[in-house]
Amino acid sequence: MNSIENNATDYVIGVDFGTNSVRSIVVDAHTGEEMSSSEFAFPRWNEGKYCNASENIFRQHPLDHIEGLTQSIQGALKKVSREVVDKVRAISVATTGSTPIAVDQNGTPLSMLPKFEHNPNAMFFLWKDHSAIKEASEINEHAKNFQTDYLKYVGGTYSSEWFWAKLLHVLRKDTEVKEACCSWVEHSDWIPFLLTGGDNVQDIKRNVCVAGHKALWAEEFGGLPPEEFLATLDPLLAGFKKKLFHTIYTSDQAAGRLSSKWADLLGLSTDVLVGIGAMDAHMGAVGGQIEPYYLSKVMGTSTCDMMVVPTSEMENILVNGICGQVNGSIIPGMTGMEAGQSAFGDIYSWFRELISWPLEKLVPKSTIVDAETAQALINEIKNNILMELGQEAARIPIDENTELSLDWMNGRRTPDANQLVKGAIQNINLGTDAIRMYRSLIEATCFGSKCIVERFREEGIPIKGIIALGGVAQKSPLVVQMMADILGMPIKLNRSEQTCALGAAMFAATVAGIYPKVEDAMAQMGSGFGKEFIPDMHKHELYLKRFDKYKALGSFVDRTLINHEIAI
């Protein structure tokens, strides 16, 4: 299977840029053994800078990413021998997406320039930034005016989380950024460009993953939507297509070699190859050993539900209401499909912060303990809140008429993207406590997952099984078991705790020529599966009644929104 002798030793680095931090792992390219890892939390992001959650504004400064890239790779390499360092062959990167930024002619993010260093509009628009809801709505209406359906490969609905909506929003919002913007670049394309020492924006190699799922790139259209579509959407977009890209690449290809600057900084050779990037969940699906017709659920702050199908079997099939179907976006030679939920673990974190208010505000004022002890106590309690709540929630029997929640706290990604909808909680009374509330939130996120499964099936895509990946899947057996009970399907848990970084490492090994294709890397480097969560079919029948109520609540919220818009 390997393209070089089995007794050879080669190592690769996989980098995973998450929402709150970046993780780098050094991996044996032949066995998949994780030799070391290092994580770096984004300091500015974790201080809440450049964000306003109430207005759905979530921006990240590129310095967070540069510092994180440097320190996480350095940290991982410090934990291995010099011999291992000398045998690192390639680096590949997975990032959140759609997370674009405005850059100058050199490909430098505008917020790296003194004039824009504190301007959020010159920073990365994080995937969860929904400030472009108006622009997304306009794109959806505008698309109806064309005989060609430019939204056909993104499920029929364009989202405020994506490339064009965010670009149009910033062009309208900030004249100075508009005038300085020489291109609009996704995070997963910019990091490989940075590592290879790029200094011309036209040299940035764009990956098919984010281009197809977020930027409306399609072979059928000859690439990006035509000038007529963009210029008539808004004159601000007239001619902007020339600033973007024509060619796209799959992640088994190289973006170039490590520049001398980065080689010196990291202590690596300039012979190290840098792979084409991709979105974290797509590489995570590879790291989690995705199989055709298996739904791979990457469960983190949000969920991304990934599926691959041989391209030949997708002829004339368009899946309505998902986040896109793109040839080669996950595995070259297969059609990659993406769905997901805009908030998943984020909902649990929100609830933890909500009930932690007394800790944050009252404990530090206590005269019983000093400030340092108080903060340590707060951190310890907050770190254990969800685990304790989960243990208690697991003991609550299913009741058809108890508290019911809707998981649209950050809008709805799938089915049928709509970032205007909101979350809801009903059936609360004076007997409702934190445990019951938390249980209803977990149930809601699992019901949201069931809606996605049902949509695939309604659109003619069978689901042979479920694979669970990501931090929530690893840390919360309650969530995974409840999901299995609600779906009425077994769920396989991949053993790897770093599936996105491991997927990046698998692509790095393929880029280095250690494997002829990424499927071979998956087979050789994969961690395999551990626990399988078997559904309780008695509970499943009870949950089906609850699910009907969940859908009714969702329909009510949708109708309320429509009526509100009509009234306005």
Coordinates of C-alpha atoms in Angstrom, one line a residue:
M1 CA 0.0 0.0 0.0
N2 CA 2.7 2.5 0.9
S3 CA 4.7 4.1 -1.8
I4 CA 7.9 3.7 0.1
E5 CA 9.4 0.8 2.1
N6 CA 7.6 -0.2 5.3
N7 CA 10.7 0.0 7.4
A8 CA 11.2 3.7 6.5
T9 CA 10.2 6.2 9.1
D10 CA 8.4 9.4 8.2
Y11 CA 6.5 11.9 10.2
V12 CA 3.9 14.5 9.3
I13 CA 2.2 17.4 11.1
G14 CA -1.5 17.9 11.2
V15 CA -2.8 21.3 12.3
D16 CA -6.4 21.9 13.4
F17 CA -7.6 25.5 13.8
G18 CA -10.8 25.3 15.9
T19 CA -13.0 28.1 17.2
N20 CA -11.2 28.7 20.5
S21 CA -7.7 27.3 19.9
V22 CA -5.3 25.6 17.4
R23 CA -4.0 22.1 17.9
S24 CA -0.9 20.6 16.2
I25 CA 0.1 16.9 16.3
V26 CA 3.2 15.1 15.1
V27 CA 2.2 11.7 13.6
D28 CA 4.0 8.6 12.5
A29 CA 3.0 8.5 8.8
H30 CA 3.1 4.7 8.7
T31 CA 1.3 3.7 11.9
G32 CA -0.8 6.8 12.7
E33 CA 0.7 6.9 16.1
E34 CA 0.5 10.4 17.7
M35 CA 4.0 11.2 18.8
S36 CA 3.2 14.5 20.4
S37 CA 0.6 17.3 20.5
S38 CA 0.3 20.9 21.6
E39 CA -2.6 23.3 21.9
F40 CA -2.7 27.1 21.9
A41 CA -5.7 29.1 23.0
F42 CA -6.4 32.3 21.1
P43 CA -5.7 35.1 23.6
R44 CA -7.6 37.9 21.9
W45 CA -10.6 35.7 21.1
N46 CA -10.8 34.3 24.6
E47 CA -10.7 37.8 26.0
G48 CA -13.8 38.5 23.9
K49 CA -12.2 41.1 21.7
Y50 CA -13.7 42.2 18.4
C51 CA -16.9 40.3 19.1
N52 CA -20.5 41.2 20.0
A53 CA -22.6 38.1 20.5
S54 CA -25.9 40.0 20.8
E55 CA -25.3 41.3 17.2
N56 CA -23.9 38.0 15.9
I57 CA -20.5 39.6 15.3
F58 CA -17.6 37.1 15.8
R59 CA -14.2 38.3 14.5
Q60 CA -10.7 36.9 15.0
H61 CA -7.4 38.7 14.7
P62 CA -4.9 37.0 12.4
L63 CA -2.3 37.5 15.1
D64 CA -4.1 34.9 17.2
H65 CA -3.7 32.4 14.3
I66 CA -0.1 33.3 13.6
E67 CA 0.9 33.0 17.2
G68 CA -1.1 29.8 17.6
L69 CA 0.4 28.2 14.4
T70 CA 3.9 29.0 15.6
Q71 CA 3.6 28.0 19.2
S72 CA 1.5 24.9 18.7
I73 CA 3.9 23.4 16.1
Q74 CA 6.9 24.4 18.2
G75 CA 5.3 23.0 21.3
A76 CA 4.6 19.6 19.5
L77 CA 8.1 19.4 18.1
K78 CA 9.8 20.1 21.4
K79 CA 8.2 16.9 22.8
V80 CA 9.9 14.7 20.2
S81 CA 13.5 13.8 19.4
R82 CA 15.6 15.6 16.8
E83 CA 15.5 12.4 14.7
V84 CA 11.7 12.8 14.5
V85 CA 12.0 16.5 13.6
D86 CA 14.4 15.7 10.8
K87 CA 12.0 13.2 9.3
V88 CA 9.0 15.5 9.1
R89 CA 7.9 15.3 5.5
A90 CA 4.8 17.5 5.2
I91 CA 2.3 19.8 7.0
S92 CA -1.4 20.1 6.3
V93 CA -3.9 22.4 7.9
A94 CA -7.6 22.2 8.7
T95 CA -9.5 25.4 9.7
T96 CA -13.0 26.6 10.4
G97 CA -15.0 27.9 7.5
S98 CA -16.4 29.9 6.0
T99 CA -13.8 32.2 7.8
P100 CA -12.7 34.8 5.2
I101 CA -10.6 38.0 5.5
A102 CA -9.7 41.0 3.3
V103 CA -6.1 41.1 2.2
D104 CA -3.8 43.5 0.3
Q105 CA -1.9 42.8 -2.9
N106 CA 0.8 40.9 -1.0
G107 CA -1.8 38.6 0.6
T108 CA -1.4 40.3 3.9
P109 CA -4.6 40.6 6.0
L110 CA -5.5 44.2 6.3
S111 CA -5.7 43.9 10.1
M112 CA -1.9 43.2 10.1
L113 CA -1.4 46.8 8.8
P114 CA -1.2 49.6 11.3
K115 CA -4.2 51.4 9.8
F116 CA -6.5 48.5 10.3
E117 CA -5.0 46.7 13.3
H118 CA -8.1 47.2 15.6
N119 CA -10.7 47.2 12.9
P120 CA -13.0 44.1 13.2
N121 CA -14.0 44.5 9.5
A122 CA -10.4 43.9 8.5
M123 CA -10.2 40.6 10.5
F124 CA -11.3 37.1 9.9
F125 CA -15.1 36.8 9.9
L126 CA -15.4 33.6 11.9
W127 CA -17.7 30.9 10.6
K128 CA -20.3 31.7 13.3
D129 CA -20.5 35.4 12.4
H130 CA -24.0 36.1 11.1
S131 CA -23.7 39.8 10.6
A132 CA -24.5 39.3 6.9
I133 CA -28.0 37.9 7.3
K134 CA -29.4 40.7 5.1
E135 CA -26.9 40.0 2.3
A136 CA -27.6 36.3 2.4
S137 CA -31.3 37.0 2.0
E138 CA -30.6 39.2 -1.0
I139 CA -28.5 36.5 -2.6
N140 CA -31.3 34.0 -2.2
E141 CA -33.9 36.4 -3.7
H142 CA -31.5 37.5 -6.5
A143 CA -30.8 33.9 -7.5
K144 CA -34.5 33.5 -8.5
N145 CA -34.0 35.9 -11.4
F146 CA -31.7 33.6 -13.3
Q147 CA -32.5 30.6 -15.5
T148 CA -29.3 28.9 -14.2
D149 CA -29.7 27.8 -10.6
Y150 CA -26.5 29.0 -9.0
L151 CA -27.6 27.7 -5.6
K152 CA -28.3 24.1 -6.7
Y153 CA -25.1 22.7 -5.2
V154 CA -25.5 24.4 -1.8
G155 CA -28.8 23.0 -1.0
G156 CA -30.9 25.8 -2.6
T157 CA -30.3 28.4 0.2
Y158 CA -27.3 30.6 0.7
S159 CA -26.2 31.3 4.3
S160 CA -25.0 34.3 6.1
E161 CA -22.1 32.1 7.4
W162 CA -20.6 32.0 3.9
F163 CA -18.1 33.7 1.6
W164 CA -20.2 36.0 -0.7
A165 CA -22.6 37.3 2.0
K166 CA -19.7 38.3 4.3
L167 CA -17.8 39.9 1.4
L168 CA -20.8 42.0 0.4
H169 CA -21.5 43.0 4.0
V170 CA -18.0 44.3 4.6
L171 CA -17.9 46.1 1.2
R172 CA -21.1 47.9 2.2
K173 CA -20.1 48.5 5.8
D174 CA -16.6 49.8 5.6
T175 CA -15.4 52.1 2.8
E176 CA -11.8 52.0 3.9
V177 CA -11.6 48.2 4.0
K178 CA -13.4 48.1 0.6
E179 CA -10.8 50.4 -1.0
A180 CA -7.9 48.5 0.5
C181 CA -9.2 45.0 -0.2
C182 CA -7.3 43.3 -3.1
S183 CA -8.9 39.9 -2.5
W184 CA -11.1 38.0 -0.1
V185 CA -9.4 34.9 1.3
E186 CA -10.5 31.9 3.3
H187 CA -8.6 30.9 6.4
S188 CA -7.9 27.5 5.0
D189 CA -6.2 29.0 1.9
W190 CA -4.4 31.8 3.7
I191 CA -2.5 29.5 6.2
P192 CA -0.8 27.4 3.5
F193 CA 0.0 30.6 1.7
L194 CA 1.6 32.0 4.9
L195 CA 3.7 28.8 5.5
T196 CA 5.0 28.8 1.9
G197 CA 6.1 32.4 2.1
G198 CA 3.7 33.8 -0.5
D199 CA 3.9 37.5 -1.2
N200 CA 1.4 37.9 -4.1
V201 CA -2.3 37.5 -3.6
Q202 CA -2.7 36.0 -7.1
D203 CA -0.5 33.0 -6.0
I204 CA -2.9 31.9 -3.2
K205 CA -4.1 28.3 -4.0
R206 CA -7.8 28.0 -3.2
N207 CA -9.2 24.6 -2.0
V208 CA -12.2 23.0 -3.6
C209 CA -13.7 22.3 -0.2
V210 CA -14.5 25.8 0.8
A211 CA -14.8 27.1 -2.8
G212 CA -17.6 24.7 -3.6
H213 CA -19.4 24.6 -0.3
K214 CA -19.2 28.3 0.6
A215 CA -18.3 30.4 -2.6
L216 CA -20.6 28.8 -5.2
W217 CA -17.8 27.4 -7.3
A218 CA -19.0 24.6 -9.5
E219 CA -17.6 22.9 -12.6
E220 CA -20.9 23.3 -14.3
F221 CA -20.7 27.1 -14.0
G222 CA -17.1 27.2 -15.2
G223 CA -16.0 28.2 -11.7
L224 CA -17.5 31.1 -9.7
P225 CA -20.9 32.6 -10.6
P226 CA -20.6 34.9 -13.7
E227 CA -20.1 38.6 -13.6
E228 CA -23.7 39.2 -14.6
F229 CA -24.9 37.5 -11.4
L230 CA -22.5 39.3 -9.1
A231 CA -22.7 42.8 -10.6
T232 CA -26.5 42.8 -10.7
L233 CA -26.6 41.6 -7.1
D234 CA -24.8 44.8 -6.1
P235 CA -22.5 47.1 -8.2
L236 CA -19.9 46.8 -5.4
L237 CA -19.3 43.3 -6.6
A238 CA -18.7 44.4 -10.2
G239 CA -15.3 43.3 -11.3
F240 CA -14.5 41.7 -7.9
K241 CA -14.4 38.2 -9.4
K242 CA -11.1 39.2 -11.1
K243 CA -9.6 39.6 -7.6
L244 CA -10.5 36.1 -6.7
F245 CA -9.6 32.8 -8.4
H246 CA -10.2 30.5 -11.4
T247 CA -8.4 27.4 -10.4
I248 CA -9.1 25.2 -7.3
Y249 CA -7.2 22.3 -5.8
T250 CA -8.0 19.2 -3.7
S251 CA -6.3 18.6 -0.4
D252 CA -4.1 15.8 -1.6
Q253 CA -2.1 18.3 -3.6
A254 CA 0.8 20.5 -2.4
A255 CA 0.5 24.3 -2.0
G256 CA 4.4 24.4 -2.0
R257 CA 7.3 23.9 0.4
L258 CA 7.9 25.5 3.7
S259 CA 9.5 28.9 3.3
S260 CA 13.0 29.5 4.8
K261 CA 11.4 32.0 7.3
W262 CA 9.0 29.4 8.6
A263 CA 11.5 26.6 8.4
D264 CA 13.9 28.5 10.7
L265 CA 11.0 29.5 13.0
L266 CA 9.8 25.9 13.4
G267 CA 13.2 24.2 13.2
L268 CA 12.2 22.2 10.1
S269 CA 13.6 21.8 6.6
T270 CA 12.6 23.8 3.6
D271 CA 12.0 20.4 1.9
V272 CA 8.9 20.0 4.1
L273 CA 5.8 20.1 1.8
V274 CA 2.7 22.2 2.7
G275 CA -0.6 20.7 1.7
I276 CA -3.6 22.4 0.3
G277 CA -5.9 23.3 3.2
A278 CA -9.6 22.4 3.8
M279 CA -12.3 23.0 6.4
D280 CA -11.9 21.3 9.7
A281 CA -14.9 19.1 9.6
H282 CA -14.1 17.8 6.1
M283 CA -10.6 16.8 7.2
G284 CA -12.1 15.6 10.5
A285 CA -14.3 13.2 8.6
V286 CA -11.2 11.7 6.9
G287 CA -9.5 11.5 10.3
G288 CA -12.5 9.7 11.6
Q289 CA -12.4 7.2 8.8
I290 CA -15.5 8.2 6.9
E291 CA -17.1 5.5 4.7
P292 CA -19.5 6.0 1.8
Y293 CA -23.1 6.6 3.0
Y294 CA -22.0 6.9 6.6
L295 CA -22.9 10.2 8.3
S296 CA -19.9 11.5 10.1
K297 CA -20.9 13.9 12.8
V298 CA -18.2 16.2 13.9
M299 CA -19.6 17.4 17.2
G300 CA -18.1 20.5 18.7
T301 CA -19.3 24.1 19.2
S302 CA -21.4 23.4 16.1
T303 CA -21.9 20.2 14.2
C304 CA -20.8 19.5 10.7
D305 CA -22.4 16.3 9.3
M306 CA -20.3 14.9 6.5
M307 CA -21.0 12.2 3.9
V308 CA -19.2 10.9 0.9
V309 CA -20.7 9.1 -2.0
P310 CA -19.0 7.9 -5.2
T311 CA -19.5 10.7 -7.7
S312 CA -20.8 8.2 -10.3
E313 CA -23.7 7.5 -7.9
M314 CA -24.7 11.1 -7.5
E315 CA -25.6 11.8 -11.1
N316 CA -28.7 13.9 -11.3
I317 CA -29.2 13.9 -7.5
L318 CA -29.4 17.3 -5.8
V319 CA -30.0 17.3 -2.0
N320 CA -32.1 20.2 -1.0
G321 CA -31.6 22.1 2.2
I322 CA -28.0 21.0 3.1
C323 CA -24.8 23.0 3.0
G324 CA -23.6 21.7 -0.3
Q325 CA -22.4 18.8 -2.4
V326 CA -19.0 19.2 -4.0
N327 CA -16.9 16.7 -5.9
G328 CA -13.6 16.1 -4.1
S329 CA -14.4 18.3 -1.1
I330 CA -13.7 15.5 1.4
I331 CA -12.1 12.7 -0.6
P332 CA -10.9 13.2 -4.2
G333 CA -13.1 11.1 -6.5
M334 CA -16.1 11.2 -4.3
T335 CA -18.9 13.8 -3.8
G336 CA -18.7 15.3 -0.4
M337 CA -21.9 16.5 1.3
E338 CA -22.1 18.8 4.3
A339 CA -25.0 19.5 6.7
G340 CA -24.9 20.6 10.3
Q341 CA -26.2 22.7 13.2
S342 CA -25.1 26.3 13.8
A343 CA -25.0 25.7 17.6
F344 CA -24.4 22.4 19.4
G345 CA -21.7 22.5 22.1
D346 CA -22.1 26.3 22.0
I347 CA -25.6 25.7 23.6
Y348 CA -24.2 23.7 26.4
S349 CA -21.5 26.4 27.0
W350 CA -24.1 29.1 26.9
F351 CA -26.1 27.3 29.6
R352 CA -23.0 26.8 31.7
E353 CA -22.2 30.5 31.6
L354 CA -25.8 31.4 32.3
I355 CA -26.0 29.5 35.6
S356 CA -22.4 30.5 36.5
W357 CA -23.3 34.1 36.9
P358 CA -23.4 34.0 40.7
L359 CA -20.0 32.4 40.7
E360 CA -18.4 35.0 38.5
K361 CA -20.1 38.0 40.3
L362 CA -20.5 37.0 43.9
V363 CA -17.6 34.6 44.9
P364 CA -14.9 37.2 44.1
K365 CA -16.6 39.6 46.5
S366 CA -16.6 37.1 49.3
T367 CA -14.4 37.9 52.3
I368 CA -14.1 34.2 53.1
V369 CA -11.3 33.5 50.6
D370 CA -8.7 35.5 48.8
A371 CA -9.0 36.4 45.1
E372 CA -6.6 33.7 43.9
T373 CA -8.4 31.0 45.8
A374 CA -11.8 32.3 44.7
Q375 CA -10.8 32.2 41.0
A376 CA -9.4 28.7 41.4
L377 CA -12.7 27.6 43.0
I378 CA -14.7 29.3 40.2
N379 CA -12.7 27.5 37.5
E380 CA -13.0 24.1 39.2
I381 CA -16.7 24.4 39.6
K382 CA -17.3 25.6 36.0
N383 CA -15.1 22.8 34.6
N384 CA -17.3 20.3 36.4
I385 CA -20.8 21.8 36.0
L386 CA -21.8 20.1 32.7
M387 CA -20.4 16.8 33.8
E388 CA -22.4 16.8 37.0
L389 CA -25.5 18.1 35.3
G390 CA -25.2 15.3 32.7
Q391 CA -25.0 12.6 35.3
E392 CA -28.1 13.9 37.0
A393 CA -29.9 14.5 33.7
A394 CA -29.3 10.9 32.7
R395 CA -31.5 9.7 35.6
I396 CA -34.6 11.7 34.5
P397 CA -37.1 9.4 32.8
I398 CA -38.6 10.5 29.4
D399 CA -41.8 12.4 29.8
E400 CA -43.8 13.3 26.7
N401 CA -44.9 16.6 28.2
T402 CA -41.9 17.9 30.1
E403 CA -39.6 20.8 29.2
L404 CA -38.9 21.1 25.4
S405 CA -36.3 23.2 23.7
L406 CA -35.4 24.3 20.2
D407 CA -31.7 24.3 19.3
W408 CA -31.7 27.4 17.0
M409 CA -29.7 29.5 19.4
N410 CA -27.4 30.6 16.6
G411 CA -29.9 30.3 13.7
R412 CA -30.5 27.1 11.7
R413 CA -27.8 25.7 9.4
T414 CA -29.6 22.5 8.2
P415 CA -32.2 21.7 7.0
D416 CA -32.9 24.9 5.0
A417 CA -30.5 27.5 6.3
N418 CA -32.1 30.4 8.1
Q419 CA -30.0 32.5 10.5
L420 CA -32.9 34.7 11.6
V421 CA -34.7 32.0 13.6
K422 CA -34.1 31.8 17.3
G423 CA -34.0 29.2 20.0
A424 CA -37.0 28.6 22.3
I425 CA -38.0 26.7 25.5
Q426 CA -41.5 25.7 26.4
N427 CA -43.3 23.8 29.1
I428 CA -41.2 25.3 31.9
N429 CA -42.8 25.7 35.3
L430 CA -41.8 26.3 38.9
G431 CA -40.6 22.7 39.1
T432 CA -38.1 23.2 36.3
D433 CA -34.6 23.1 37.6
A434 CA -31.1 23.4 36.0
I435 CA -30.9 19.6 35.4
R436 CA -34.2 19.4 33.5
M437 CA -33.4 22.5 31.5
Y438 CA -30.0 21.1 30.6
R439 CA -31.5 17.8 29.6
S440 CA -34.0 19.5 27.3
L441 CA -31.2 21.4 25.6
I442 CA -29.3 18.2 24.9
E443 CA -32.4 16.6 23.6
A444 CA -33.0 19.6 21.3
T445 CA -29.5 19.2 19.8
C446 CA -30.2 15.5 19.2
F447 CA -33.6 16.3 17.6
G448 CA -31.8 18.8 15.3
S449 CA -29.5 15.9 14.3
K450 CA -32.6 13.8 13.5
C451 CA -33.9 16.5 11.2
I452 CA -30.7 16.3 9.2
V453 CA -30.9 12.5 9.0
E454 CA -34.5 12.7 7.8
R455 CA -33.7 15.3 5.2
F456 CA -31.0 13.1 3.6
R457 CA -33.4 10.2 3.5
E458 CA -36.2 12.3 2.1
E459 CA -33.9 13.4 -0.7
G460 CA -33.0 9.8 -1.6
I461 CA -29.7 9.5 0.2
P462 CA -29.6 6.3 2.3
I463 CA -27.7 6.4 5.6
K464 CA -26.0 3.2 6.4
G465 CA -24.6 4.3 9.8
I466 CA -23.5 7.1 12.1
I467 CA -19.9 7.9 13.1
A468 CA -19.4 10.3 16.0
L469 CA -16.3 12.6 16.2
G470 CA -15.2 15.7 18.0
G471 CA -14.9 17.0 21.5
V472 CA -18.5 16.6 22.6
A473 CA -18.6 13.1 21.3
Q474 CA -15.5 12.2 23.3
K475 CA -16.5 14.0 26.5
S476 CA -20.2 13.4 26.8
P477 CA -21.6 9.8 26.5
L478 CA -25.0 11.1 27.6
V479 CA -25.2 13.2 24.4
V480 CA -24.1 10.3 22.1
Q481 CA -26.4 7.8 23.8
M482 CA -29.4 10.1 23.7
M483 CA -28.7 10.8 20.0
A484 CA -28.5 7.0 19.3
D485 CA -31.9 6.6 21.1
I486 CA -33.5 9.4 19.2
L487 CA -32.1 8.4 15.8
G488 CA -32.9 4.7 16.5
M489 CA -29.4 3.9 15.0
P490 CA -26.1 2.6 16.5
I491 CA -23.4 5.3 16.6
K492 CA -19.7 4.3 16.3
L493 CA -17.3 6.5 18.2
N494 CA -13.9 7.0 16.6
R495 CA -11.1 6.5 19.1
S496 CA -9.1 9.5 18.0
E497 CA -9.5 12.6 20.2
Q498 CA -7.9 14.7 17.4
T499 CA -9.8 13.7 14.3
C500 CA -9.5 17.0 12.5
A501 CA -5.7 17.2 13.1
L502 CA -5.3 13.5 12.3
G503 CA -7.2 14.0 9.1
A504 CA -4.9 16.9 8.2
A505 CA -2.0 14.6 9.0
M506 CA -3.4 11.9 6.6
F507 CA -3.6 14.5 3.9
A508 CA 0.0 15.6 4.7
A509 CA 1.1 12.0 4.3
T510 CA -0.6 11.8 0.9
V511 CA 0.9 15.1 -0.2
A512 CA 4.3 13.8 0.7
G513 CA 3.8 10.7 -1.5
I514 CA 3.8 8.2 1.3
Y515 CA 0.4 7.1 0.1
P516 CA -1.0 7.2 -3.4
K517 CA -4.4 8.4 -2.2
V518 CA -5.9 9.5 1.1
E519 CA -8.1 6.4 1.4
D520 CA -4.8 4.4 1.9
A521 CA -3.7 6.9 4.5
M522 CA -7.0 6.5 6.3
A523 CA -6.7 2.7 6.3
Q524 CA -3.1 2.8 7.6
M525 CA -3.2 5.7 10.0
G526 CA -6.7 5.6 11.4
S527 CA -7.3 5.0 15.1
G528 CA -10.3 2.7 14.5
F529 CA -13.5 2.7 16.5
G530 CA -14.0 2.2 20.2
K531 CA -17.4 2.2 21.9
E532 CA -20.5 1.7 19.9
F533 CA -23.7 3.3 21.3
I534 CA -26.7 1.0 20.8
P535 CA -30.1 2.6 20.8
D536 CA -32.7 1.7 23.3
M537 CA -35.7 1.1 21.0
H538 CA -38.2 1.6 23.8
K539 CA -36.9 5.0 24.5
H540 CA -36.8 5.6 20.7
E541 CA -40.5 5.2 20.5
L542 CA -41.0 7.7 23.4
Y543 CA -38.7 10.1 21.7
L544 CA -40.6 10.0 18.5
K545 CA -43.6 11.5 20.3
R546 CA -41.3 14.2 21.7
F547 CA -39.8 14.8 18.3
D548 CA -43.3 15.5 16.8
K549 CA -43.6 18.2 19.5
Y550 CA -40.2 19.5 18.7
K551 CA -41.1 19.9 15.0
A552 CA -44.4 21.6 16.0
L553 CA -42.4 24.1 18.1
G554 CA -40.0 24.7 15.2
S555 CA -42.9 25.3 12.8
F556 CA -44.4 27.8 15.3
V557 CA -41.1 29.7 15.5
D558 CA -40.8 29.7 11.7
R559 CA -44.4 31.0 11.2
T560 CA -43.8 33.7 13.9
L561 CA -40.8 34.9 12.0
I562 CA -42.6 35.0 8.7
N563 CA -45.6 36.9 10.2
H564 CA -43.2 39.3 11.8
E565 CA -41.5 40.0 8.5
I566 CA -44.8 40.5 6.8
A567 CA -45.9 43.0 9.5
I568 CA -42.6 44.9 9.0

